[in-house]
mmCIF file of C-alpha atoms in Angstrom:
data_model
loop_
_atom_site.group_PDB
_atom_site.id
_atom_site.type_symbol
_atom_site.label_atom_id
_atom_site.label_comp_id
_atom_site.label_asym_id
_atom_site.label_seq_id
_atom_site.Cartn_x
_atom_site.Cartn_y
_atom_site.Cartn_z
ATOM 1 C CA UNK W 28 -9.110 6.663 -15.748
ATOM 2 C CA UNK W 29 -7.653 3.109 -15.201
ATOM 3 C CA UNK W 30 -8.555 -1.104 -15.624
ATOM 4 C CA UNK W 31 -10.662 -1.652 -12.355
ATOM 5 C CA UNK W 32 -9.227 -5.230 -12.660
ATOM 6 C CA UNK W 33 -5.349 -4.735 -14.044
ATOM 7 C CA UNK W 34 -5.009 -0.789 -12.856
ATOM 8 C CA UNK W 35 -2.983 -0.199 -15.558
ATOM 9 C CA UNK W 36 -4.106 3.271 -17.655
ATOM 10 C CA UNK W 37 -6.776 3.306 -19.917
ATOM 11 C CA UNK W 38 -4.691 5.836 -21.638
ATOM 12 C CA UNK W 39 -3.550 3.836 -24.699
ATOM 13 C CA UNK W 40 0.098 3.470 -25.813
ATOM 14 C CA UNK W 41 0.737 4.770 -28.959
ATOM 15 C CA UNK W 42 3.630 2.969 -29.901
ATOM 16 C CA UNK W 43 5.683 0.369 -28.375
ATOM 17 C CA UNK W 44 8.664 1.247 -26.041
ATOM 18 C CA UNK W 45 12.239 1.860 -26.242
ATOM 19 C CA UNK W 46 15.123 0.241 -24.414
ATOM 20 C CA UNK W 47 17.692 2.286 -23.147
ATOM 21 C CA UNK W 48 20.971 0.294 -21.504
ATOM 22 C CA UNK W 49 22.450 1.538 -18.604
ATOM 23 C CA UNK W 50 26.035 1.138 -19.170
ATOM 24 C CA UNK W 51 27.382 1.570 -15.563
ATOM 25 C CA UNK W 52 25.976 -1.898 -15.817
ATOM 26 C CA UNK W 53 27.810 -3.203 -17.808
ATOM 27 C CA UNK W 54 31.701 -4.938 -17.399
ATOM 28 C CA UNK W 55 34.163 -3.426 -19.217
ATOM 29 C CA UNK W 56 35.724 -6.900 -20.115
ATOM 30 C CA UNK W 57 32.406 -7.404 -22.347
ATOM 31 C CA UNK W 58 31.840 -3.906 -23.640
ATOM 32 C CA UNK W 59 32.914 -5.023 -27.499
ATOM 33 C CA UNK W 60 30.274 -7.956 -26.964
ATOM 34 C CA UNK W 61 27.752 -6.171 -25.436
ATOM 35 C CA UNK W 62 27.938 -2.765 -28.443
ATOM 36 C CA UNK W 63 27.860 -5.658 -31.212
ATOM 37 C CA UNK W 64 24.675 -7.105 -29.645
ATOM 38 C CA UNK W 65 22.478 -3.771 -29.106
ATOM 39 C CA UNK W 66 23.496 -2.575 -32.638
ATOM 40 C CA UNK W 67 22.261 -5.853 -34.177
ATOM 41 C CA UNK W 68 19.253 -5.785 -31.906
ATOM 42 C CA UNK W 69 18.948 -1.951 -32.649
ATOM 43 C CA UNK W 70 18.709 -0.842 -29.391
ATOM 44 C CA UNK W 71 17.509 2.723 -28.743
ATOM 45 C CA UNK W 72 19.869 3.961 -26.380
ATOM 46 C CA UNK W 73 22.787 3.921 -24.406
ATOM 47 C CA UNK W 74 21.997 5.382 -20.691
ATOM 48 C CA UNK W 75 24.679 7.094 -19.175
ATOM 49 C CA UNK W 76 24.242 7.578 -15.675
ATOM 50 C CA UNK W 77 26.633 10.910 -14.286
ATOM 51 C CA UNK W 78 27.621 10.857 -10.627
ATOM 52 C CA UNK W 79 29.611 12.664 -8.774
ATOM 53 C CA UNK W 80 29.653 11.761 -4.927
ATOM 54 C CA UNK W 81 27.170 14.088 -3.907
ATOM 55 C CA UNK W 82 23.712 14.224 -5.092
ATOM 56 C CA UNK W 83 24.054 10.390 -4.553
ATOM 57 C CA UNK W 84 26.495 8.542 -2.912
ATOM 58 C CA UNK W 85 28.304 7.040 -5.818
ATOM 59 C CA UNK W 86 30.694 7.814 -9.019
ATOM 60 C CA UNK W 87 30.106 7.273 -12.339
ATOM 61 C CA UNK W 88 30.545 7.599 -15.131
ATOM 62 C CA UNK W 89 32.867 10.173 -16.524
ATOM 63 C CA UNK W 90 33.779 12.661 -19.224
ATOM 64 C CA UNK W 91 36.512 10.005 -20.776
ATOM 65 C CA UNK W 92 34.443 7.226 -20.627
ATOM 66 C CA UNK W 93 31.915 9.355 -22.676
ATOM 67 C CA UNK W 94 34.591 10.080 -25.300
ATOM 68 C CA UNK W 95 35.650 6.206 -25.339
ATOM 69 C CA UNK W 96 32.261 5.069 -25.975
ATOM 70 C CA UNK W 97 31.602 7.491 -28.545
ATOM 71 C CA UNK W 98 34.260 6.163 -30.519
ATOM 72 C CA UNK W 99 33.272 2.662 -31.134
ATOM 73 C CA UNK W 100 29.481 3.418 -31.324
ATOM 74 C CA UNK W 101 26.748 5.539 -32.719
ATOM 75 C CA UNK W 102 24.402 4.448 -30.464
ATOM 76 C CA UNK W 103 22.596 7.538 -29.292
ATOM 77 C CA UNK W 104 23.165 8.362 -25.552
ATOM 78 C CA UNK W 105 20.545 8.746 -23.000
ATOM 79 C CA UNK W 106 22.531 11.000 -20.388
ATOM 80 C CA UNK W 107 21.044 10.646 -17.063
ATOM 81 C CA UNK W 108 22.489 13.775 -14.732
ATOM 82 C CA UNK W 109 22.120 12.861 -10.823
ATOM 83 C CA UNK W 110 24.503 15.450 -9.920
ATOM 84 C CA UNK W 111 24.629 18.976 -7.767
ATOM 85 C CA UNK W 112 24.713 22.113 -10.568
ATOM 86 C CA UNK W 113 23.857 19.642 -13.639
ATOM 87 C CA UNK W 114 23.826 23.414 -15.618
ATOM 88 C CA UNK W 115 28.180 23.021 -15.439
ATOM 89 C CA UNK W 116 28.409 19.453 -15.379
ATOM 90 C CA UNK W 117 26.458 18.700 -19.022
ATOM 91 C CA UNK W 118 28.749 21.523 -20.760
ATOM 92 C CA UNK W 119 31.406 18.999 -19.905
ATOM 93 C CA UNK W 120 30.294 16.202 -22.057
ATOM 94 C CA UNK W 121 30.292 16.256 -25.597
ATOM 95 C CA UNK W 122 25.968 16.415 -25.833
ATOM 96 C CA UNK W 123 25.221 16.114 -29.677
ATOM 97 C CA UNK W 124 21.407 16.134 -32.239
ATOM 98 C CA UNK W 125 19.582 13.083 -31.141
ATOM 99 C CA UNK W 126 21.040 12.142 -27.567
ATOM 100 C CA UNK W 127 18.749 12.536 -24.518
ATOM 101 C CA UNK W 128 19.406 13.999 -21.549
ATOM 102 C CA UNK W 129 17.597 13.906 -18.095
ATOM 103 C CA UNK W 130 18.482 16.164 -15.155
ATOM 104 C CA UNK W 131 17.057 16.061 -11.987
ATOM 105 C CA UNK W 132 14.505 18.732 -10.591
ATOM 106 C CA UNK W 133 15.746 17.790 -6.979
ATOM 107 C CA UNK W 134 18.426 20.204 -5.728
ATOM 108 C CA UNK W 135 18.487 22.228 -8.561
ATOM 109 C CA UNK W 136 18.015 25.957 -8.695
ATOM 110 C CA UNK W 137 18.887 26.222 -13.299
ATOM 111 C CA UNK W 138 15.719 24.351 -13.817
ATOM 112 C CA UNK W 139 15.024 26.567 -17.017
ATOM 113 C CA UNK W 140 18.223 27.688 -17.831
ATOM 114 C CA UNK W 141 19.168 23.562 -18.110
ATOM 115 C CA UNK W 142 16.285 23.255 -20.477
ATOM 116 C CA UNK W 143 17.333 26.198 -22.817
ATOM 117 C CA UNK W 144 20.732 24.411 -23.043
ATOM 118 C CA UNK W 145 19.418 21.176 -24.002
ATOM 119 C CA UNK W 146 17.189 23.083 -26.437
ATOM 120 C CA UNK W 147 20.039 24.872 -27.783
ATOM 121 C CA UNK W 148 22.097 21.364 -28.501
ATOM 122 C CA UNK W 149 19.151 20.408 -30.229
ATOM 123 C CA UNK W 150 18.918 17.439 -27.624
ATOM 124 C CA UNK W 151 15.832 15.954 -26.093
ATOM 125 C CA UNK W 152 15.318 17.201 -22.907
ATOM 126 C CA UNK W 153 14.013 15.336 -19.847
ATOM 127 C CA UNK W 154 13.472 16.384 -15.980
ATOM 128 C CA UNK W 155 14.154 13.665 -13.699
ATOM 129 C CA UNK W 156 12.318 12.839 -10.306
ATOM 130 C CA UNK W 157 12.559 11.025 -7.749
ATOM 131 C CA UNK W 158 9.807 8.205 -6.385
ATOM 132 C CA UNK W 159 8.818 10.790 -3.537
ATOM 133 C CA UNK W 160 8.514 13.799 -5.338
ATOM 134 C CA UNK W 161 5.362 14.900 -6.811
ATOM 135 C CA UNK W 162 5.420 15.239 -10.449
ATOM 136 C CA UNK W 163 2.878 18.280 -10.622
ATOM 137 C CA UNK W 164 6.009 20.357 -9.234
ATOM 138 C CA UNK W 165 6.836 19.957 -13.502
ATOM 139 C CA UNK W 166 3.736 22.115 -14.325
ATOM 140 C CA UNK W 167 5.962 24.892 -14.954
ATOM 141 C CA UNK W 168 8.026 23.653 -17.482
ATOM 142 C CA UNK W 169 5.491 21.476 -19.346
ATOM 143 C CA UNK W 170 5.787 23.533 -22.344
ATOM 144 C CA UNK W 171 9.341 23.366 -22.602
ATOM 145 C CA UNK W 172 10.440 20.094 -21.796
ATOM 146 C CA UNK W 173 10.231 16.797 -23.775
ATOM 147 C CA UNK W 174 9.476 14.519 -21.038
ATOM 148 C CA UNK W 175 10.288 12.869 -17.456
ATOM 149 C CA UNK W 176 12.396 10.550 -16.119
ATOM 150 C CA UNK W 177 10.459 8.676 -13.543
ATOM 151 C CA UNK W 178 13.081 6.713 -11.060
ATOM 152 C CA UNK W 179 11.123 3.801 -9.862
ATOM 153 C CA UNK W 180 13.890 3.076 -6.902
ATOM 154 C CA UNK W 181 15.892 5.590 -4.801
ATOM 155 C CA UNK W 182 19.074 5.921 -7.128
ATOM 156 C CA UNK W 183 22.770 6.386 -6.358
ATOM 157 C CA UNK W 184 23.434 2.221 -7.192
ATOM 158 C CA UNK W 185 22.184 -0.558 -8.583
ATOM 159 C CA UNK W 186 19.992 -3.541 -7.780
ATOM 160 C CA UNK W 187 17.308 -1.712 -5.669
ATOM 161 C CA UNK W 188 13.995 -3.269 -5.499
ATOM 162 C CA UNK W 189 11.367 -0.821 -6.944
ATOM 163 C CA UNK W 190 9.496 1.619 -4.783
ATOM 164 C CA UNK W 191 5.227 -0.241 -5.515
ATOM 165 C CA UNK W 192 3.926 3.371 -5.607
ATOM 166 C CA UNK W 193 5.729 4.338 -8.389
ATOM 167 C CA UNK W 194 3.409 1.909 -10.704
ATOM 168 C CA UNK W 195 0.448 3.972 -10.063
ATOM 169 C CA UNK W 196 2.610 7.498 -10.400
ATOM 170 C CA UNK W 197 3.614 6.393 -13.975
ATOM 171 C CA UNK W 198 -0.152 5.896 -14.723
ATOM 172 C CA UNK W 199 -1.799 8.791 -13.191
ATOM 173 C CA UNK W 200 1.175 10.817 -14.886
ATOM 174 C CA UNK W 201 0.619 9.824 -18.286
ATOM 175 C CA UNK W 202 -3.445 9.769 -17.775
ATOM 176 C CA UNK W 203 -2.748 13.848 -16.253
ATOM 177 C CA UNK W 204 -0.118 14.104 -19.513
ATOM 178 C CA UNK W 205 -3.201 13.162 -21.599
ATOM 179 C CA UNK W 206 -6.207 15.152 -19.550
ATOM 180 C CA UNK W 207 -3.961 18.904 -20.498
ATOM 181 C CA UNK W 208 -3.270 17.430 -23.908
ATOM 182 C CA UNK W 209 0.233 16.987 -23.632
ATOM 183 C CA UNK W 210 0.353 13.385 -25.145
ATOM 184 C CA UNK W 211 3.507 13.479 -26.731
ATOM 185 C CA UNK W 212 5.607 13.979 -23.524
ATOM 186 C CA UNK W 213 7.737 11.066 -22.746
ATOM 187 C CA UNK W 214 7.970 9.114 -19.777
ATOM 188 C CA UNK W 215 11.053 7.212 -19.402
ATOM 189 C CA UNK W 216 11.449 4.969 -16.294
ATOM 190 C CA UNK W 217 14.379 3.893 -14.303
ATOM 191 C CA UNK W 218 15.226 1.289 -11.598
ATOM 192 C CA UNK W 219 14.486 -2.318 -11.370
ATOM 193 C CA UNK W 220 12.781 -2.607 -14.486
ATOM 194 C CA UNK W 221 12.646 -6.353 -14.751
ATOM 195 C CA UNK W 222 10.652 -7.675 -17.828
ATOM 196 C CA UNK W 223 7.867 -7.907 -15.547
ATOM 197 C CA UNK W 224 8.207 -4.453 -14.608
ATOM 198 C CA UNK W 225 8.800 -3.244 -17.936
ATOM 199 C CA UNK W 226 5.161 -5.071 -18.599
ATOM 200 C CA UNK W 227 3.516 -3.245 -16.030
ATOM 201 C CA UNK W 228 5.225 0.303 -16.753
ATOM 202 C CA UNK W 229 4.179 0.099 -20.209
ATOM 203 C CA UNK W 230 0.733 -0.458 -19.825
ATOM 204 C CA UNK W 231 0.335 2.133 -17.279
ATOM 205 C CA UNK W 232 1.518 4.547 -20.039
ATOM 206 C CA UNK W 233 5.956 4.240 -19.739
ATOM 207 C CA UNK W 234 7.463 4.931 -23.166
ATOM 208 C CA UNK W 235 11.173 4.399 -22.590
ATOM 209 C CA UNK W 236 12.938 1.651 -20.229
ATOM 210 C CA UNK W 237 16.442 1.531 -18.900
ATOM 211 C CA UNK W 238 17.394 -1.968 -18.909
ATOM 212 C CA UNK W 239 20.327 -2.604 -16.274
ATOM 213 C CA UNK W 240 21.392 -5.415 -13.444
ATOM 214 C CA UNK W 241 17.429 -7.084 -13.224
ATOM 215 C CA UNK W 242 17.513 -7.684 -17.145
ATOM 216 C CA UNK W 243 19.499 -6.635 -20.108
ATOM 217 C CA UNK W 244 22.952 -7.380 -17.032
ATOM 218 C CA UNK W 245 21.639 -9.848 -14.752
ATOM 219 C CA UNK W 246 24.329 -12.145 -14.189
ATOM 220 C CA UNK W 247 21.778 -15.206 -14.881
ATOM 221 C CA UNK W 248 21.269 -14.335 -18.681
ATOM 222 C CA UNK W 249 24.100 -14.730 -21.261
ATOM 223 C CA UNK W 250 22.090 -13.669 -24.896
ATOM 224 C CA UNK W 251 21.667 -10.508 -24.520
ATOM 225 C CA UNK W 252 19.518 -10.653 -27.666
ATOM 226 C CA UNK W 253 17.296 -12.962 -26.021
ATOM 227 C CA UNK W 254 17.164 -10.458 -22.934
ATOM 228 C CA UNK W 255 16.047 -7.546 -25.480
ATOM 229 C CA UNK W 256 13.181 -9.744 -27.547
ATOM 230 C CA UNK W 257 11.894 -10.444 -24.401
ATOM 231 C CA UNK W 258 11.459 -7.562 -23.133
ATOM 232 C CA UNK W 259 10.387 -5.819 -26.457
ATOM 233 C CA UNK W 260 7.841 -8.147 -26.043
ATOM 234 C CA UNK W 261 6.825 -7.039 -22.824
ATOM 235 C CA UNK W 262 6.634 -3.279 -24.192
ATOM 236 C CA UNK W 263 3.796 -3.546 -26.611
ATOM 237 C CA UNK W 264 5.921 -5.096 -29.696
ATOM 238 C CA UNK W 265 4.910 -8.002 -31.470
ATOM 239 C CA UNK W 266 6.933 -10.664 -32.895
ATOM 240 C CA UNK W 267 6.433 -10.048 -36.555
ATOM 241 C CA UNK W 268 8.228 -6.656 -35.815
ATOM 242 C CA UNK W 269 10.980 -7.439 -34.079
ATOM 243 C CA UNK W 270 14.488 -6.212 -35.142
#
């Protein structure tokens, strides 16, 4: 069911979001600055988006940037696989307890066998789709996922506009989520997710939020701490509880 007036779900959050940051995002010049700012804000997540030419039409980002970045953080990654064969591709990164990783469903004939990987690493596991496909195709691997990545624009590069119909797929997801019991699978959502967005996503039942060029990066904002307090505040925080 959903808010005749809002539409958002009547399905109720049940505990504010998490902001993930996508990192392709975000200049190298600044990476020192930017690391020093999400660990004092205690950001969730680090998104890694993986590329590789031909399930999109871009590159990024790779194996040695993985290592770098592990170095001088311990910010958990949120691996986000929009590649051909993502089975081959994640044995290539160094996937550890307490990262997240989303492949897509598109394209991809090792649906399970990706899962029983993930499961294996003792990582969470998510199944990414895109805005046109229908996320009842997941039925069959409700039981052994952890949740979805919803992309709310086409992906391959940044600074799309999101796709409107995506708004009411997040909310009859989580509402379907909720109607076969499955409440604790997460929906993360990617693409455009301006505060505004964020807003809207997380009342329609959105758990997780990658934060790239329309927010955490835009080239308008400079405190990036003011970026993330804002938009904690659009995900059902309130002030009192703010890192």
């Amino acid at each position: 069911m959903s808010d005749p007036v809002s539409g958002a779900s009547v399905v109720p959050a049940r505990e504010p979001g998490k902001i993930s940051a996508s990192m392709m995002c975000a200049g190298l010049d600044k990476i020192f600055y930017y690391l020093t700012e999400f660990k004092e804000a205690k950001l969730e997540f680090l998104h890694i988006d993986v590329m590789d030419g031909q399930f999109v039409p871009n590159l990024a980002l790779g194996t040695d940037y993985a290592k770098s970045l592990r170095r001088i953080t311990d910010i958990p990654f949120d691996f986000h696989f929009l590649t051909m064969d993502p089975l081959e591709k994640m044995s290539w990164f160094d996937i550890r307890e307490g990262d997240q990783v989303a492949f897509h469903y598109e394209n991809n004939t090792h649906i399970a066998e990706c899962l029983q990987y993930l499961k294996r690493l003792s990582a969470t596991s998510l199944i990414a789709i895109n805005p046109e496909t229908d996320y009842r195709v997941l039925d069959p691997y409700l039981d052994d996922l952890d949740g979805v990545l919803a992309m709310t624009v086409h992906p391959g590069f940044a600074g799309k506009k999101l796709v409107p119909s995506t708004l009411d797929k997040v909310k009859e997801m989580r509402e379907y989520f909720h109607s076969i019991g499955k409440d604790d699978l997460i929906i993360e959502v990617d693409g455009n997710i301006t505060i505004e967005n964020a807003r809207k996503l997380y009342e329609r039942g959105a758990d997780i939020f990658v934060a790239g060029s329309s927010s955490l990066f835009h080239k308008g904002e400079t405190a990036v701490t003011d970026v993330i307090k804002k938009k904690r505040l659009a995900i059902g925080w309130k002030e009192e509880d703010l890192p």
